[in-house]
Coordinates of C-alpha atoms and ligand atoms in Angstrom, one line a residue:
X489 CA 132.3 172.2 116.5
X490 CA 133.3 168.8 119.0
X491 CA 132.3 165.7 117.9
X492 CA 129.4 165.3 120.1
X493 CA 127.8 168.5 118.9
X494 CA 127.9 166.9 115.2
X495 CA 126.6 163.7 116.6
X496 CA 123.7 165.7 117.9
X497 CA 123.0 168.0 114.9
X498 CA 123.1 165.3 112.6
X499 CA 120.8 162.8 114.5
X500 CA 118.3 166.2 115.0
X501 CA 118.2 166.7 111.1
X502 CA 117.3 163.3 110.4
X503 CA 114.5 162.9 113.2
X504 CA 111.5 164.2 111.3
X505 CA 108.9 163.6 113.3
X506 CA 110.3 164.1 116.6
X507 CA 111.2 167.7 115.3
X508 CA 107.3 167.8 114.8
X509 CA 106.9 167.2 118.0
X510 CA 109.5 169.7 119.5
X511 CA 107.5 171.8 117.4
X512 CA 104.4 170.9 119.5
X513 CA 106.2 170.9 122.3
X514 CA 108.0 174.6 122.4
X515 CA 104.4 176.0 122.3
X516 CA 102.7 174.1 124.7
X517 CA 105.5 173.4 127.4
X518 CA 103.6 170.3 128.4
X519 CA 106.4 169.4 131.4
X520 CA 107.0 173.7 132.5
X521 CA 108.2 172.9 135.8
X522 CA 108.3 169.1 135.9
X523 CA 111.3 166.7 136.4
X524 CA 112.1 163.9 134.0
X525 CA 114.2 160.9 135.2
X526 CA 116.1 159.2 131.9
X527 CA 117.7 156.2 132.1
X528 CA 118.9 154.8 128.3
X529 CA 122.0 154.7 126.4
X530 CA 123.8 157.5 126.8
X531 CA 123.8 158.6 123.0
X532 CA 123.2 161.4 120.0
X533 CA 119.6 160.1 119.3
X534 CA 118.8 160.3 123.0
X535 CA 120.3 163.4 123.5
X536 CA 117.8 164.7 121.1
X537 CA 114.6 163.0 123.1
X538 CA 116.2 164.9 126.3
X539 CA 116.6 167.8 124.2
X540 CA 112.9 167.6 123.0
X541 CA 112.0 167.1 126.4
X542 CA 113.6 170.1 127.4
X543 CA 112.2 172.1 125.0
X544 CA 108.5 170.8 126.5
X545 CA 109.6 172.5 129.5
X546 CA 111.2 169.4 131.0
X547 CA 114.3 169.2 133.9
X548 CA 116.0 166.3 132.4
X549 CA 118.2 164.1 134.4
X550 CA 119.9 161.3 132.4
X551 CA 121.9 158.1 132.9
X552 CA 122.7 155.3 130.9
X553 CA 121.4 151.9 131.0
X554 CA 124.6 150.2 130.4
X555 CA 127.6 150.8 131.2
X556 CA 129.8 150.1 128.3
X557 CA 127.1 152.5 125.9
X558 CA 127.3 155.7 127.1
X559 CA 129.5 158.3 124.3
X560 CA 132.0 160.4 126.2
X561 CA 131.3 163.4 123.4
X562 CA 127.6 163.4 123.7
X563 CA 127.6 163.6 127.2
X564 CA 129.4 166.9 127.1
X565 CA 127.3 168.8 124.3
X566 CA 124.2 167.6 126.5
X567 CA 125.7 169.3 129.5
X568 CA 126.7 172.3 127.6
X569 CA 122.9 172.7 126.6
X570 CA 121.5 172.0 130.3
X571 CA 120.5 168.3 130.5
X572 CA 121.9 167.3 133.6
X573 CA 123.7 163.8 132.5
X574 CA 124.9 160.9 134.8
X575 CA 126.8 158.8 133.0
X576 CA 130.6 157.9 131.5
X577 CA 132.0 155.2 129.1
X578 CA 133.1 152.1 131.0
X579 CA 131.4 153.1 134.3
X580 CA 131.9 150.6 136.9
X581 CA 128.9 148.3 138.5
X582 CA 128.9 151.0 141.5
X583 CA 128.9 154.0 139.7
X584 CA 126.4 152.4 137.3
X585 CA 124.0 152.3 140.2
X586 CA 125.3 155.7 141.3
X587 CA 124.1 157.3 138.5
X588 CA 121.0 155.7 138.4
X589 CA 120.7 157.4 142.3
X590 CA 121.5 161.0 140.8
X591 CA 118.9 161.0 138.5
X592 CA 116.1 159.6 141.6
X593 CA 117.9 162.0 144.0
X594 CA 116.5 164.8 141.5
X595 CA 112.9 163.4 142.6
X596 CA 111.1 162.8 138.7
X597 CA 107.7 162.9 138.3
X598 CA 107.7 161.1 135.2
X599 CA 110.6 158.3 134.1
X600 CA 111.9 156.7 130.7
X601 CA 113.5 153.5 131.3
X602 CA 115.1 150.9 129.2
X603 CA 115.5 147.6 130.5
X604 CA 114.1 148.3 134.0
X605 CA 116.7 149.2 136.3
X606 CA 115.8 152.5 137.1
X607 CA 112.0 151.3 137.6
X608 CA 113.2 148.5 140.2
X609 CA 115.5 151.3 142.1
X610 CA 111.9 153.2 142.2
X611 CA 110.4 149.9 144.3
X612 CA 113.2 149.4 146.7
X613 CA 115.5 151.9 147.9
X614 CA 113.5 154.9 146.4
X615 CA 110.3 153.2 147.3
X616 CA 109.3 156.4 149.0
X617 CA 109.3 158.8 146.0
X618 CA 105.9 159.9 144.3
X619 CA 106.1 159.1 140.6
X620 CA 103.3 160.0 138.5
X621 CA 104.0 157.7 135.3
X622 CA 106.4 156.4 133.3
X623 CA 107.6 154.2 130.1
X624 CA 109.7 151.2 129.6
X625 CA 111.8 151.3 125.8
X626 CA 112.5 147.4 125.9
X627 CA 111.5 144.2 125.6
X628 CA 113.5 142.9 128.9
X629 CA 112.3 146.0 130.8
X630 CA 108.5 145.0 129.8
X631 CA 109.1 141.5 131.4
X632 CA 110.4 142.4 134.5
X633 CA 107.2 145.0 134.5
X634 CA 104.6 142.5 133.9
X635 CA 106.2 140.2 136.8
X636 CA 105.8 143.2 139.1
X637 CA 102.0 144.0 137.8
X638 CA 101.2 140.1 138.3
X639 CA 103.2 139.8 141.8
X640 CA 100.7 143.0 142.5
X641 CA 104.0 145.7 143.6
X642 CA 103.6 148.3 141.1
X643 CA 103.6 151.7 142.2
X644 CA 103.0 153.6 139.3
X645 CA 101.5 153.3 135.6
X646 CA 104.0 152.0 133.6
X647 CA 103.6 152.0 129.8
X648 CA 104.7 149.2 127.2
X649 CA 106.5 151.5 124.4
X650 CA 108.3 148.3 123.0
X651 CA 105.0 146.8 122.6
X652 CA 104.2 149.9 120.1
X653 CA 103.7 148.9 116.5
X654 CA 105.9 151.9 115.4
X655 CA 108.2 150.4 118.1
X656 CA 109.0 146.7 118.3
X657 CA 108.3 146.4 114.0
X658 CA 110.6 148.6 113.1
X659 CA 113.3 149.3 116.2
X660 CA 114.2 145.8 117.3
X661 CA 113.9 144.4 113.9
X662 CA 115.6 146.7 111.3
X663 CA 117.3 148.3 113.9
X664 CA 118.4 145.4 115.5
X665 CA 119.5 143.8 112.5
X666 CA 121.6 146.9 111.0
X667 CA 122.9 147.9 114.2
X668 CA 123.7 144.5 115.4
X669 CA 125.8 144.0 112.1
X670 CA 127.4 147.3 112.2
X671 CA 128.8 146.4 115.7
X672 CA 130.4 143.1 114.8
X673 CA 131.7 144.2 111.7
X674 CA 133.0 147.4 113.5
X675 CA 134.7 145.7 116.2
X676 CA 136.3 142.2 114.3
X677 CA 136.5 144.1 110.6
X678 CA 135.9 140.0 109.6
X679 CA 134.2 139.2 106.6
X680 CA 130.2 137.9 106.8
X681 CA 129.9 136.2 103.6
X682 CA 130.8 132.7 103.1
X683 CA 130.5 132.4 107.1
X684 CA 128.6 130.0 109.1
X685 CA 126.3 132.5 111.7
X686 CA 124.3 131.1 114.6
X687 CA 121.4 133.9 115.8
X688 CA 119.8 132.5 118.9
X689 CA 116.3 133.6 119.3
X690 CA 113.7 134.2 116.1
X691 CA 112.0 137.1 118.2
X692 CA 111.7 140.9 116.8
X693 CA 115.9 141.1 117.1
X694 CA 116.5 137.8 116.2
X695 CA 114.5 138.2 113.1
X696 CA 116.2 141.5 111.9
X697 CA 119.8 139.8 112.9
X698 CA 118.9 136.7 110.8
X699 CA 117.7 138.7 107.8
X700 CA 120.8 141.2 107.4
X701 CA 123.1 138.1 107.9
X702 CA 121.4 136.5 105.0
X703 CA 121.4 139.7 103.4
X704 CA 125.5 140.0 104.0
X705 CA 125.7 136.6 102.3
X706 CA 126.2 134.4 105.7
X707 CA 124.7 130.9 106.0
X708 CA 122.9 131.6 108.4
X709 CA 121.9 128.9 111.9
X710 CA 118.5 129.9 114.0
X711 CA 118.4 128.4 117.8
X712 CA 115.0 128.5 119.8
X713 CA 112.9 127.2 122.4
X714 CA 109.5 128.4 121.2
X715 CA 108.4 125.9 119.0
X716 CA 106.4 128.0 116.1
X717 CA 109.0 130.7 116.3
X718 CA 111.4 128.0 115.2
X719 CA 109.0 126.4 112.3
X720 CA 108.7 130.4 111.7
X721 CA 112.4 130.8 111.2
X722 CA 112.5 127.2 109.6
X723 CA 109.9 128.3 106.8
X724 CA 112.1 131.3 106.2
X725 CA 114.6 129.4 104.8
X726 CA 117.0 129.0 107.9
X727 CA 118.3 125.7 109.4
X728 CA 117.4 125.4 113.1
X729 CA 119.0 123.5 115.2
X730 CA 119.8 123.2 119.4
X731 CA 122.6 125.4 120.6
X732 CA 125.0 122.4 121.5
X733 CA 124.7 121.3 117.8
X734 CA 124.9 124.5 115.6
X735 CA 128.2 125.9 117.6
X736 CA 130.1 122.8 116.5
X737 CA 129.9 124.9 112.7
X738 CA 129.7 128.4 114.0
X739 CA 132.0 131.2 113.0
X740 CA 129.6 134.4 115.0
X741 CA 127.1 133.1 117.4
X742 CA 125.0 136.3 118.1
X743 CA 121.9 136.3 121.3
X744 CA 118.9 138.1 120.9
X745 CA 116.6 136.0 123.1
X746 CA 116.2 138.5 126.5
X747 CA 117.4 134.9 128.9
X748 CA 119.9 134.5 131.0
X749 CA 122.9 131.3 129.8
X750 CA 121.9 131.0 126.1
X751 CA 125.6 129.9 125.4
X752 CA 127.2 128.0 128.4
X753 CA 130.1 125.4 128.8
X754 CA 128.8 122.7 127.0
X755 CA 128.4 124.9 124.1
X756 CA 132.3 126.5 124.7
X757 CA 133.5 123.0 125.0
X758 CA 132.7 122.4 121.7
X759 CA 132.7 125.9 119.8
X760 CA 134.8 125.8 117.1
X761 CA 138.1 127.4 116.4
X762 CA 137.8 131.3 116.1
X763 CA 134.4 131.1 117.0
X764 CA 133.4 135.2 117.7
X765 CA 131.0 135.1 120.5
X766 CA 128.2 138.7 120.2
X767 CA 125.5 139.8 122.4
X768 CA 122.3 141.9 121.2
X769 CA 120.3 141.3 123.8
X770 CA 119.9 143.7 126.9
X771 CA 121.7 142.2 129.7
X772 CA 125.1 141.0 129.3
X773 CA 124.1 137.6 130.8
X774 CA 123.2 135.7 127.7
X775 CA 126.7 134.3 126.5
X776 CA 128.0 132.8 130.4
X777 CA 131.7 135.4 130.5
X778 CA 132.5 133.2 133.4
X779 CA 132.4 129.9 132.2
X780 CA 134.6 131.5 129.4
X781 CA 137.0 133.0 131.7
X782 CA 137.0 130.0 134.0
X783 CA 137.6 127.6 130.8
X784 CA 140.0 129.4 129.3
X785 CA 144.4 128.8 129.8
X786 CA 145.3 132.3 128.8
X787 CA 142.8 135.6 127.7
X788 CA 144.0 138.5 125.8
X789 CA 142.4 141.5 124.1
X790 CA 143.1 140.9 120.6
X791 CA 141.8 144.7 119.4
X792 CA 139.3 147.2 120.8
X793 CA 136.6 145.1 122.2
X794 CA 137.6 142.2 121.1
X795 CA 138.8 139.8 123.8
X796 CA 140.5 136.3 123.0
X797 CA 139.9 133.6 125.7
X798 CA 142.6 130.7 124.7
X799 CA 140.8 127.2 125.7
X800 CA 143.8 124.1 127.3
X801 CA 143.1 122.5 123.5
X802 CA 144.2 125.7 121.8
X803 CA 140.9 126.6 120.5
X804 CA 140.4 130.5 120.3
X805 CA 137.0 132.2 121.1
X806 CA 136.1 135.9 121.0
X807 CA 133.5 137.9 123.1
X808 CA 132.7 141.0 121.5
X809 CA 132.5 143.8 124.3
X810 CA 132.4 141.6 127.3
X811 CA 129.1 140.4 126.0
X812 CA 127.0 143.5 126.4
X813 CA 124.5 145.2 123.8
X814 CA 127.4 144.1 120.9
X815 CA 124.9 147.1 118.5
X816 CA 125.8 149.9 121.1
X817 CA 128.7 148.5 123.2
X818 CA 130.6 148.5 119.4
X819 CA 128.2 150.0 117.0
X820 CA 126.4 153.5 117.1
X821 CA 123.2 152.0 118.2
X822 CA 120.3 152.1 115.9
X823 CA 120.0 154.0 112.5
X824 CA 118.7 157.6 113.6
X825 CA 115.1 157.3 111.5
X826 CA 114.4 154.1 113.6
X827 CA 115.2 155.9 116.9
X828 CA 113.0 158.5 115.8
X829 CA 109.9 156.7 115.4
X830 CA 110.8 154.8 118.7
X831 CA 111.5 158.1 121.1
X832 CA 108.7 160.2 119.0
X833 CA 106.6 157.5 120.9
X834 CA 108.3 158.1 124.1
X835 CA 108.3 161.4 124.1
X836 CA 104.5 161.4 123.4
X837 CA 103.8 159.1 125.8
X838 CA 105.4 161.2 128.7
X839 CA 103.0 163.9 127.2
X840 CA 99.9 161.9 128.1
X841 CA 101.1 160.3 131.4
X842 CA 101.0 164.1 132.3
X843 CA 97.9 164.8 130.9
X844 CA 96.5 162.0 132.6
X845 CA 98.0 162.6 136.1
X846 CA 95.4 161.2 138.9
X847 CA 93.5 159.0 136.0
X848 CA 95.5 156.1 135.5
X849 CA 96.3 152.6 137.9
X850 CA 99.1 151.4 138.8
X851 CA 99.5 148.9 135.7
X852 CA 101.3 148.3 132.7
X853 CA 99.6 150.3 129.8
X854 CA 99.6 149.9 125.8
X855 CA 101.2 152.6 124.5
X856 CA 97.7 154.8 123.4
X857 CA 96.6 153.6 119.5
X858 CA 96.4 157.2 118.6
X859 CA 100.2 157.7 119.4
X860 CA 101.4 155.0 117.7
X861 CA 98.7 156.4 114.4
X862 CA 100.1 159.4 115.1
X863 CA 103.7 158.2 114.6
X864 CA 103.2 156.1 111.7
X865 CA 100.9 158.8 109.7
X866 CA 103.9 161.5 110.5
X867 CA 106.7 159.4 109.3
X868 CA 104.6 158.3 106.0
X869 CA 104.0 162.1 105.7
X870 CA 108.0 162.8 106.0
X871 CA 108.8 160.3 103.6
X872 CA 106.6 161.7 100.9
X873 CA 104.4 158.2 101.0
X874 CA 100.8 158.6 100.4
X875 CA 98.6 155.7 100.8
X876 CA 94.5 154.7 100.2
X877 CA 91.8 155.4 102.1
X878 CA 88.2 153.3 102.6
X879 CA 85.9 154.7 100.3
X880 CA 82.4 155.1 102.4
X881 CA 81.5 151.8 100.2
X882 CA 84.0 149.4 101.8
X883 CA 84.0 151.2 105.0
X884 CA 80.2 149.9 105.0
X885 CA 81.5 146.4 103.5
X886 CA 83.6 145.9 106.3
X887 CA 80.5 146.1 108.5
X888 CA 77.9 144.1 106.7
X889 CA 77.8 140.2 107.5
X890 CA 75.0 139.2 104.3
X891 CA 76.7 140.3 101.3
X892 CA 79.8 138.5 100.6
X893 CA 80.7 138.7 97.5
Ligands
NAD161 P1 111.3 138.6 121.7 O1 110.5 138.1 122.9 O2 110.5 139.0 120.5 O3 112.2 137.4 121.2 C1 113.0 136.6 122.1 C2 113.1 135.2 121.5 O4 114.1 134.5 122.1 C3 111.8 134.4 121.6 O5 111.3 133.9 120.4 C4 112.2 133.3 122.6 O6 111.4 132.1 122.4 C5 113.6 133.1 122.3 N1 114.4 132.5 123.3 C6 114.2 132.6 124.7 N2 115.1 131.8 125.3 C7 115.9 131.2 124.4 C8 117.0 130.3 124.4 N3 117.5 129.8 125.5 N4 117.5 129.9 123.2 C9 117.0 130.3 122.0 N5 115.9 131.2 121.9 C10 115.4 131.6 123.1 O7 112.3 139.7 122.2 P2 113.1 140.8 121.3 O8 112.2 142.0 121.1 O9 113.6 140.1 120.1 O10 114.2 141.1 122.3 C11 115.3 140.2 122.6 C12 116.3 140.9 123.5 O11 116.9 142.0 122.9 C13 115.7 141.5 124.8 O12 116.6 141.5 125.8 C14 115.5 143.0 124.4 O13 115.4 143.8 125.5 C15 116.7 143.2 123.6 N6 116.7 144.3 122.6 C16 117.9 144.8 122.2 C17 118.0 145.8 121.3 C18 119.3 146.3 121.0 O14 119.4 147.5 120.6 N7 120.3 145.5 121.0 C19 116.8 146.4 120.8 C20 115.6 145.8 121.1 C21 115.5 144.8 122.1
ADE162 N1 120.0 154.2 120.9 C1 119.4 154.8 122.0 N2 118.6 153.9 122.6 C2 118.7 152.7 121.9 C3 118.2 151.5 122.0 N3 117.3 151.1 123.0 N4 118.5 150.5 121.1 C4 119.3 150.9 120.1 N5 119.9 152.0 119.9 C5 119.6 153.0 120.8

């Protein structure tokens, strides 16, 4: 058996509650003759949502949404079991875009995107295609959504899967924080503990990063600009502090924060010796490469994905991965029983944008309540959890306003 088939039968036998839904799915072929358009990292838990997919009935066309996530291996055993996949390894900015055309050129009537790219093809150059519906994974694709609902240019419904309970709770926090940790680790084989770690932004990631740091026994450096996020992270027992101050002591400095120049060259002027620079966030635009580059008297890549920039006083930084996604760039993304819970969603969303054809407006949806119930009630159910229920007394408490005691 390759690799990539292993990759994708071990991810499947982990994915409880998607398998329900394949279940659902192989008898009701809810997509028989329709096309979905995929764009997300290129890896074994998103070969099983195509897979699933598929099984609904589904032509899947796939790229990645980066170009440094896509795994080589995965993208063959996906071929070999008809998912049509657009993507490589280290794709270039041109054939990034490229694939991203392949999977339009297929004409979908429903779209998964993560991080927006393939939506924003959809409203320029494939501004002619009908699309019926689709879903957006993260929290940078919902942003760049909501800017194209206010500016009053979306084309389609669009739904906010990172906004899910099931989603954003458990994916970009947990997941975040193990994958994110997994990657550094992976790439630098440096020891966390007893290390000074910077985590800039106390959002969903930021949170998850800070807490598995903690966990790993780092001393552990919040940055922010939100004010109650930062007496949030503050209150958890963090120091906060501005960026220009905190890299002075920083041995990893790790973005999560979804903005563009979160570390620039006032901050590299004063980073510290052997500072290693990481990315979690979803563009590779958070940590400035340039100013790096453009600092730096000599560069060098010191081991797989690690490259050294060489500052004129001799200090040595490291970017991990040129700065993208460090989780999936240098890790294996996030642990399987998150990205279950987080593409069950998906894939039961793209169920209900069909369902729905004709009904909805062109606007930026919640994913439905009853999907997200539906997810958490199945993955409590395949973990053997069972919890309370309102007895008819309290279910009458909670709607009485005299008796309150
Ligand atoms: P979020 O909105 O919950 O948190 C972002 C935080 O960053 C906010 O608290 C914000 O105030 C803060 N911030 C913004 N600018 C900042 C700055 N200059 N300095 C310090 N803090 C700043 O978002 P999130 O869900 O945590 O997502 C963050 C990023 O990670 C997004 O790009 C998202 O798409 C991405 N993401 C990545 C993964 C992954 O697998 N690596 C998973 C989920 C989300
Ligand atoms: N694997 C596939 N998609 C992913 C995502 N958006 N984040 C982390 N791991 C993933």
């Amino acid at each position: 058996m390759h690799t990539g088939d292993m990759k994708l039968k071990w991810a499947h036998s982990h994915m409880d509650v998607i398998r329900e839904v394949e279940r659902e799915f192989r008898e009701q072929r809810p997509f028989r003759g329709l096309r979905i358009g995929m764009a997300l990292h290129v890896e074994a838990k998103t070969g099983i949502l195509a897979l699933v997919l598929k099984e609904g009935g589904a032509e899947v066309h796939l790229a990645s949404c980066n170009p440094l996530s896509t795994q080589d291996d995965v993208v063959h055993a996906l071929r070999e079991r008809g998912v049509s996949v657009h993507a490589r390894r280290g794709e270039s900015r041109e054939e990034y875009y490229e694939n991203l055309r392949r999977v339009l050129d297929a004409e979908p009537q429903v779209i998964i995107d993560d991080g927006g790219d393939l939506t924003t093809l959809l409203h320029t150059d494939y501004s002619h295609l009908e699309v019926w519906g689709g879903s957006e994974e993260t929290t940078t694709g919902v942003v760049r959504l909501r800017v194209m609902e206010r500016k009053g240019i979306l084309r389609f419904p669009m739904f906010d899967v990172n906004d899910a309970m099931m989603k954003h709770l458990f994916d970009n926090r947990y997941g975040t924080g193990q994958s994110t940790l997994d990657g550094i680790m992976t790439a630098t084989n440096l020891l966390i503990a007893g290390k000074t770690v910077v985590v800039a932004g106390y959002g969903w990631c930021g949170r998850g990063i800070a807490m598995r740091m903690r966990g790993m026994g780092a001393d552990v450096i919040v940055t922010e600009v939100d004010p109650v996020k930062a007496i949030e992270a503050r209150m958890d027992g963090f120091r906060v502090m501005r960026m220009a101050d905190a890299i002075r002591e920083a041995d990893f400095v790790v973005t999560a924060t979804g903005m563009k120049g979160v570390v620039r060259k006032e901050h590299l002027e004063v980073a510290k010796d052997g500072c290693v620079l990481a990315n979690a966030g979803h563009f590779d635009n958070e940590i400035d490469r340039e100013a790096l580059a453009g600092m730096a008297a000599s560069r060098r890549t010191a081991r797989p994905g690690v490259e050294e920039y060489v500052m004129p006083d001799g200090r040595r930084i490291y970017l991990l991965s040129d700065g993208r996604l460090v989780n999936l760039a240098a890790g294996q993304g996030h642990p399987v029983e998150i990205m279950d819970m987080s593409f069950s969603l998906q894939a039961l969303t793209a169920r209900y944008i069909v369902e729905r054809r004709g009904e909805l407006e062109n606007r930026v949806y919640p994913v439905p309540r009853e999907i997200d119930q539906w997810v958490a009630v199945a993955r409590l159910r395949t973990l053997g959890i069972e919890i309370d229920a309102l007895t008819e007394e309290q279910i009458r408490y909670l709607n009485e306003w005299q008796e309150g005691t």
